[in-house]
GROMACS .gro file of C-alpha atoms in nm:
model
  266
    1MET     CA    1  27.571  -2.845  17.810
    2ALA     CA    2  27.569  -2.504  17.636
    3SER     CA    3  27.768  -2.238  17.815
    4ASP     CA    4  27.496  -1.972  17.767
    5LEU     CA    5  27.236  -2.190  17.940
    6PRO     CA    6  27.231  -2.122  18.317
    7ILE     CA    7  27.162  -2.436  18.521
    8SER     CA    8  27.184  -2.527  18.886
    9PRO     CA    9  27.489  -2.706  19.025
   10GLU     CA   10  27.276  -3.018  19.085
   11LEU     CA   11  27.170  -3.044  18.720
   12GLU     CA   12  27.524  -2.972  18.602
   13GLU     CA   13  27.664  -3.247  18.822
   14ILE     CA   14  27.405  -3.503  18.700
   15ASP     CA   15  27.468  -3.402  18.338
   16GLY     CA   16  27.844  -3.449  18.385
   17LYS     CA   17  27.791  -3.802  18.521
   18ILE     CA   18  27.562  -3.890  18.229
   19GLN     CA   19  27.814  -3.764  17.973
   20ASP     CA   20  28.089  -3.970  18.142
   21ILE     CA   21  27.874  -4.282  18.112
   22PHE     CA   22  27.802  -4.211  17.744
   23ARG     CA   23  28.176  -4.186  17.675
   24ALA     CA   24  28.233  -4.511  17.865
   25LEU     CA   25  27.958  -4.683  17.664
   26GLN     CA   26  28.107  -4.563  17.335
   27ASN     CA   27  28.452  -4.689  17.429
   28GLY     CA   28  28.308  -5.013  17.563
   29PHE     CA   29  28.127  -5.099  17.240
   30GLN     CA   30  28.436  -5.012  17.037
   31LYS     CA   31  28.635  -5.247  17.256
   32LEU     CA   32  28.365  -5.512  17.219
   33ASP     CA   33  28.425  -5.530  16.844
   34LYS     CA   34  28.785  -5.638  16.910
   35ILE     CA   35  28.693  -5.918  17.151
   36LYS     CA   36  28.662  -6.263  16.988
   37ASP     CA   37  28.599  -6.481  17.294
   38PRO     CA   38  28.220  -6.518  17.349
   39ASN     CA   39  28.266  -6.543  17.727
   40ARG     CA   40  28.459  -6.216  17.736
   41GLN     CA   41  28.202  -6.058  17.508
   42THR     CA   42  27.925  -6.165  17.745
   43LYS     CA   43  28.110  -6.021  18.043
   44GLN     CA   44  28.172  -5.695  17.857
   45LEU     CA   45  27.802  -5.672  17.764
   46GLU     CA   46  27.704  -5.724  18.128
   47GLU     CA   47  27.930  -5.437  18.233
   48LEU     CA   48  27.784  -5.212  17.964
   49THR     CA   49  27.431  -5.311  18.070
   50GLY     CA   50  27.511  -5.203  18.425
   51LYS     CA   51  27.631  -4.865  18.297
   52MET     CA   52  27.308  -4.828  18.099
   53ARG     CA   53  27.100  -4.892  18.413
   54GLU     CA   54  27.301  -4.628  18.598
   55CYS     CA   55  27.255  -4.385  18.309
   56LYS     CA   56  26.878  -4.446  18.311
   57ARG     CA   57  26.868  -4.376  18.684
   58LEU     CA   58  27.062  -4.051  18.637
   59ILE     CA   59  26.830  -3.937  18.358
   60LYS     CA   60  26.531  -3.992  18.586
   61GLU     CA   61  26.707  -3.799  18.859
   62PHE     CA   62  26.781  -3.522  18.606
   63ASP     CA   63  26.410  -3.512  18.516
   64ARG     CA   64  26.299  -3.494  18.881
   65GLU     CA   65  26.545  -3.215  18.957
   66LEU     CA   66  26.432  -3.030  18.645
   67LYS     CA   67  26.066  -3.049  18.756
   68ASP     CA   68  26.159  -2.927  19.105
   69GLN     CA   69  26.335  -2.624  18.957
   70GLU     CA   70  26.080  -2.560  18.684
   71SER     CA   71  25.924  -2.263  18.866
   72ARG     CA   72  26.266  -2.095  18.905
   73ILE     CA   73  26.376  -2.143  18.544
   74GLN     CA   74  26.274  -1.925  18.255
   75PRO     CA   75  26.038  -2.095  18.005
   76GLU     CA   76  26.292  -2.076  17.723
   77HIS     CA   77  26.569  -2.230  17.934
   78ASN     CA   78  26.324  -2.492  18.063
   79LYS     CA   79  26.240  -2.588  17.704
   80GLN     CA   80  26.610  -2.623  17.619
   81LEU     CA   81  26.670  -2.841  17.926
   82ASN     CA   82  26.379  -3.067  17.830
   83GLU     CA   83  26.521  -3.097  17.478
   84LYS     CA   84  26.855  -3.189  17.635
   85LYS     CA   85  26.682  -3.458  17.842
   86GLN     CA   86  26.510  -3.601  17.533
   87SER     CA   87  26.847  -3.605  17.355
   88MET     CA   88  27.001  -3.803  17.643
   89ILE     CA   89  26.711  -4.050  17.637
   90LYS     CA   90  26.751  -4.094  17.260
   91GLU     CA   91  27.124  -4.154  17.293
   92LEU     CA   92  27.068  -4.408  17.570
   93ASN     CA   93  26.808  -4.591  17.358
   94SER     CA   94  27.059  -4.613  17.074
   95TYR     CA   95  27.305  -4.790  17.306
   96VAL     CA   96  27.026  -5.021  17.428
   97ALA     CA   97  26.946  -5.118  17.068
   98LEU     CA   98  27.318  -5.173  17.002
   99ARG     CA   99  27.339  -5.399  17.307
  100LYS     CA  100  27.045  -5.607  17.179
  101THR     CA  101  27.218  -5.646  16.843
  102TYR     CA  102  27.538  -5.769  17.005
  103GLN     CA  103  27.343  -6.008  17.228
  104SER     CA  104  27.160  -6.149  16.927
  105ASN     CA  105  27.481  -6.199  16.734
  106LEU     CA  106  27.651  -6.355  17.035
  107GLY     CA  107  27.359  -6.595  17.081
  108ASN     CA  108  27.375  -6.699  16.717
  109LYS     CA  109  27.746  -6.766  16.747
  110ARG     CA  110  27.692  -6.987  17.051
  111VAL     CA  111  27.426  -7.190  16.870
  112GLU     CA  112  27.636  -7.229  16.554
  113LEU     CA  113  27.928  -7.350  16.762
  114PHE     CA  114  27.740  -7.677  16.819
  115ASP     CA  115  27.509  -7.684  16.514
  116MET     CA  116  27.760  -7.601  16.235
  117GLY     CA  117  27.743  -7.802  15.915
  118ALA     CA  118  28.032  -7.997  15.762
  119GLY     CA  119  28.220  -7.837  15.470
  120THR     CA  120  28.063  -7.491  15.522
  121SER     CA  121  28.243  -7.191  15.375
  122ASP     CA  122  28.065  -6.923  15.586
  123PRO     CA  123  28.322  -6.692  15.755
  124VAL     CA  124  28.130  -6.695  16.083
  125ALA     CA  125  28.112  -7.074  16.075
  126GLU     CA  126  28.484  -7.092  16.002
  127GLU     CA  127  28.551  -6.869  16.301
  128ASN     CA  128  28.333  -7.095  16.516
  129VAL     CA  129  28.531  -7.397  16.393
  130LYS     CA  130  28.848  -7.229  16.510
  131MET     CA  131  28.690  -7.145  16.845
  132ALA     CA  132  28.573  -7.505  16.890
  133SER     CA  133  28.912  -7.637  16.786
  134ASP     CA  134  29.078  -7.419  17.047
  135MET     CA  135  28.861  -7.579  17.319
  136SER     CA  136  28.960  -7.905  17.475
  137ASN     CA  137  28.732  -8.208  17.478
  138GLN     CA  138  28.654  -8.156  17.846
  139GLU     CA  139  28.559  -7.795  17.783
  140LEU     CA  140  28.332  -7.902  17.498
  141ILE     CA  141  28.173  -8.167  17.720
  142ASP     CA  142  28.128  -7.918  18.005
  143THR     CA  143  27.974  -7.665  17.771
  144GLY     CA  144  27.738  -7.925  17.627
  145ARG     CA  145  27.639  -8.042  17.975
  146LYS     CA  146  27.579  -7.685  18.083
  147GLN     CA  147  27.346  -7.624  17.790
  148MET     CA  148  27.168  -7.954  17.858
  149ASP     CA  149  27.123  -7.856  18.222
  150GLU     CA  150  26.984  -7.520  18.120
  151THR     CA  151  26.748  -7.694  17.878
  152ASP     CA  152  26.636  -7.938  18.149
  153GLN     CA  153  26.577  -7.650  18.390
  154ALA     CA  154  26.369  -7.469  18.128
  155ILE     CA  155  26.165  -7.785  18.071
  156GLU     CA  156  26.110  -7.827  18.444
  157ARG     CA  157  25.998  -7.467  18.474
  158SER     CA  158  25.759  -7.524  18.185
  159LYS     CA  159  25.622  -7.835  18.357
  160MET     CA  160  25.570  -7.642  18.679
  161VAL     CA  161  25.385  -7.370  18.491
  162VAL     CA  162  25.164  -7.630  18.320
  163GLU     CA  163  25.091  -7.804  18.652
  164GLN     CA  164  25.006  -7.476  18.818
  165THR     CA  165  24.782  -7.387  18.526
  166ILE     CA  166  24.604  -7.723  18.549
  167GLU     CA  167  24.565  -7.683  18.924
  168VAL     CA  168  24.422  -7.335  18.886
  169GLY     CA  169  24.189  -7.461  18.613
  170THR     CA  170  24.070  -7.750  18.832
  171GLN     CA  171  24.011  -7.517  19.126
  172THR     CA  172  23.825  -7.275  18.903
  173ALA     CA  173  23.607  -7.555  18.764
  174ALA     CA  174  23.529  -7.675  19.118
  175ASN     CA  175  23.437  -7.322  19.224
  176LEU     CA  176  23.216  -7.281  18.919
  177LYS     CA  177  23.045  -7.613  18.990
  178GLY     CA  178  22.981  -7.514  19.352
  179GLN     CA  179  22.845  -7.177  19.245
  180THR     CA  180  22.622  -7.346  18.986
  181GLU     CA  181  22.480  -7.582  19.250
  182GLN     CA  182  22.427  -7.290  19.486
  183MET     CA  183  22.244  -7.099  19.213
  184GLY     CA  184  22.027  -7.406  19.154
  185ARG     CA  185  21.935  -7.423  19.522
  186ILE     CA  186  21.856  -7.052  19.525
  187VAL     CA  187  21.631  -7.092  19.222
  188ASN     CA  188  21.447  -7.383  19.391
  189GLU     CA  189  21.402  -7.179  19.707
  190LEU     CA  190  21.268  -6.888  19.502
  191ASP     CA  191  21.020  -7.121  19.331
  192THR     CA  192  20.906  -7.250  19.671
  193ILE     CA  193  20.867  -6.895  19.803
  194HIS     CA  194  20.673  -6.795  19.493
  195PHE     CA  195  20.440  -7.095  19.532
  196SER     CA  196  20.388  -7.015  19.902
  197ILE     CA  197  20.310  -6.653  19.821
  198LYS     CA  198  20.062  -6.764  19.556
  199LYS     CA  199  19.885  -7.001  19.798
  200ALA     CA  200  19.879  -6.732  20.065
  201SER     CA  201  19.726  -6.486  19.818
  202GLN     CA  202  19.451  -6.738  19.732
  203LEU     CA  203  19.386  -6.801  20.101
  204VAL     CA  204  19.363  -6.428  20.172
  205LYS     CA  205  19.117  -6.388  19.885
  206GLU     CA  206  18.899  -6.674  20.020
  207ILE     CA  207  18.907  -6.528  20.370
  208GLY     CA  208  18.816  -6.188  20.225
  209ARG     CA  209  18.518  -6.337  20.041
  210GLN     CA  210  18.400  -6.516  20.358
  211VAL     CA  211  18.437  -6.198  20.564
  212ALA     CA  212  18.240  -6.004  20.302
  213THR     CA  213  17.966  -6.267  20.303
  214ASP     CA  214  17.948  -6.265  20.684
  215LYS     CA  215  17.928  -5.886  20.685
  216CYS     CA  216  17.639  -5.895  20.437
  217ILE     CA  217  17.452  -6.150  20.649
  218MET     CA  218  17.510  -5.947  20.966
  219PHE     CA  219  17.391  -5.632  20.790
  220PHE     CA  220  17.065  -5.795  20.680
  221LEU     CA  221  17.009  -5.938  21.028
  222PHE     CA  222  17.069  -5.593  21.172
  223LEU     CA  223  16.809  -5.447  20.933
  224ILE     CA  224  16.557  -5.716  21.033
  225VAL     CA  225  16.611  -5.653  21.404
  226CYS     CA  226  16.580  -5.279  21.351
  227GLY     CA  227  16.255  -5.334  21.161
  228VAL     CA  228  16.111  -5.553  21.437
  229ILE     CA  229  16.208  -5.302  21.704
  230ALA     CA  230  16.052  -5.021  21.501
  231ILE     CA  231  15.724  -5.213  21.468
  232ILE     CA  232  15.717  -5.289  21.841
  233ILE     CA  233  15.775  -4.925  21.926
  234VAL     CA  234  15.503  -4.806  21.688
  235LYS     CA  235  15.263  -5.071  21.821
  236ILE     CA  236  15.324  -4.957  22.177
  237VAL     CA  237  15.282  -4.590  22.090
  238HIS     CA  238  14.976  -4.645  21.867
  239PRO     CA  239  14.809  -4.964  21.987
  240ASN     CA  240  14.478  -4.889  21.796
  241ASN     CA  241  14.646  -4.832  21.462
  242LYS     CA  242  14.488  -5.086  21.230
  243ASN     CA  243  14.741  -5.031  20.955
  244ILE     CA  244  15.006  -5.206  21.160
  245ARG     CA  245  14.969  -5.578  21.169
  246ASP     CA  246  15.040  -5.768  21.487
  247ILE     CA  247  15.369  -5.937  21.502
  248PRO     CA  248  15.320  -6.311  21.547
  249GLY     CA  249  15.380  -6.406  21.905
  250LEU     CA  250  15.344  -6.050  22.036
  251ALA     CA  251  14.962  -5.994  21.995
  252PRO     CA  252  14.758  -6.026  22.324
  253PRO     CA  253  14.546  -6.344  22.361
  254ALA     CA  254  14.185  -6.329  22.248
  255GLY     CA  255  14.050  -6.420  22.600
  256ARG     CA  256  14.231  -6.124  22.755
  257LYS     CA  257  14.078  -5.897  22.493
  258LEU     CA  258  13.719  -6.016  22.579
  259LEU     CA  259  13.778  -5.974  22.949
  260SER     CA  260  13.899  -5.627  22.901
  261LEU     CA  261  13.590  -5.536  22.699
  262GLU     CA  262  13.354  -5.682  22.957
  263GLY     CA  263  13.515  -5.484  23.228
  264LEU     CA  264  13.464  -5.167  23.034
  265GLY     CA  265  13.090  -5.253  22.989
  266ASN     CA  266  13.027  -5.283  23.360
   0.00000   0.00000   0.00000
């Protein structure tokens, strides 16, 4: 960290830890180049991977602390601290890429140890021949069995995944079938409801027509009754009006009319 850049004790402490890890990673990878035993190389890579995880955690902690103190830091200093953080992330990523390269090379060496061809002149293959020659028969058998066990375990895991996939697919198909049948029943019920509504509409129309017809008949009957009542009233008020014809059944009998005239003559 630059001496002219004022930082808090917390950030300075985190930065010191990160720089210590970077130096340990650099020394670790330099030491890894000198190791020839694949098992020791694997162990060394695991230790370096652990340091990388710790470095990643510290960088995140550095970022959180920087954000907490952002309001108390000048913009220029804040920019420099962020650039420092990006530099640490870039350096860590370079070690991660280096670890992947070593892992790839180590994996290739382990495969070539058992798949090497006869009479090869490749330096890596020759080194693998020496490594295999240094191992006893029992060690070779144990190593082969270990790889076979790992292969069998991978196959079993693949079988379990396939079975689970088939089971999920079967369950999904059953659910889809049930939903399809349910949709079919809903459609049938909707058709029945639609038919019932249609029949009810026709019945309401017929009832409406009958009611209208009955109302018309009642209206005409009401007019006829009103007319008859009007004639009776007029006949009572003006009995000698010749313009009004007698209503059948309501005119006085002819005998009563003669008797009434005779009485008037006397």
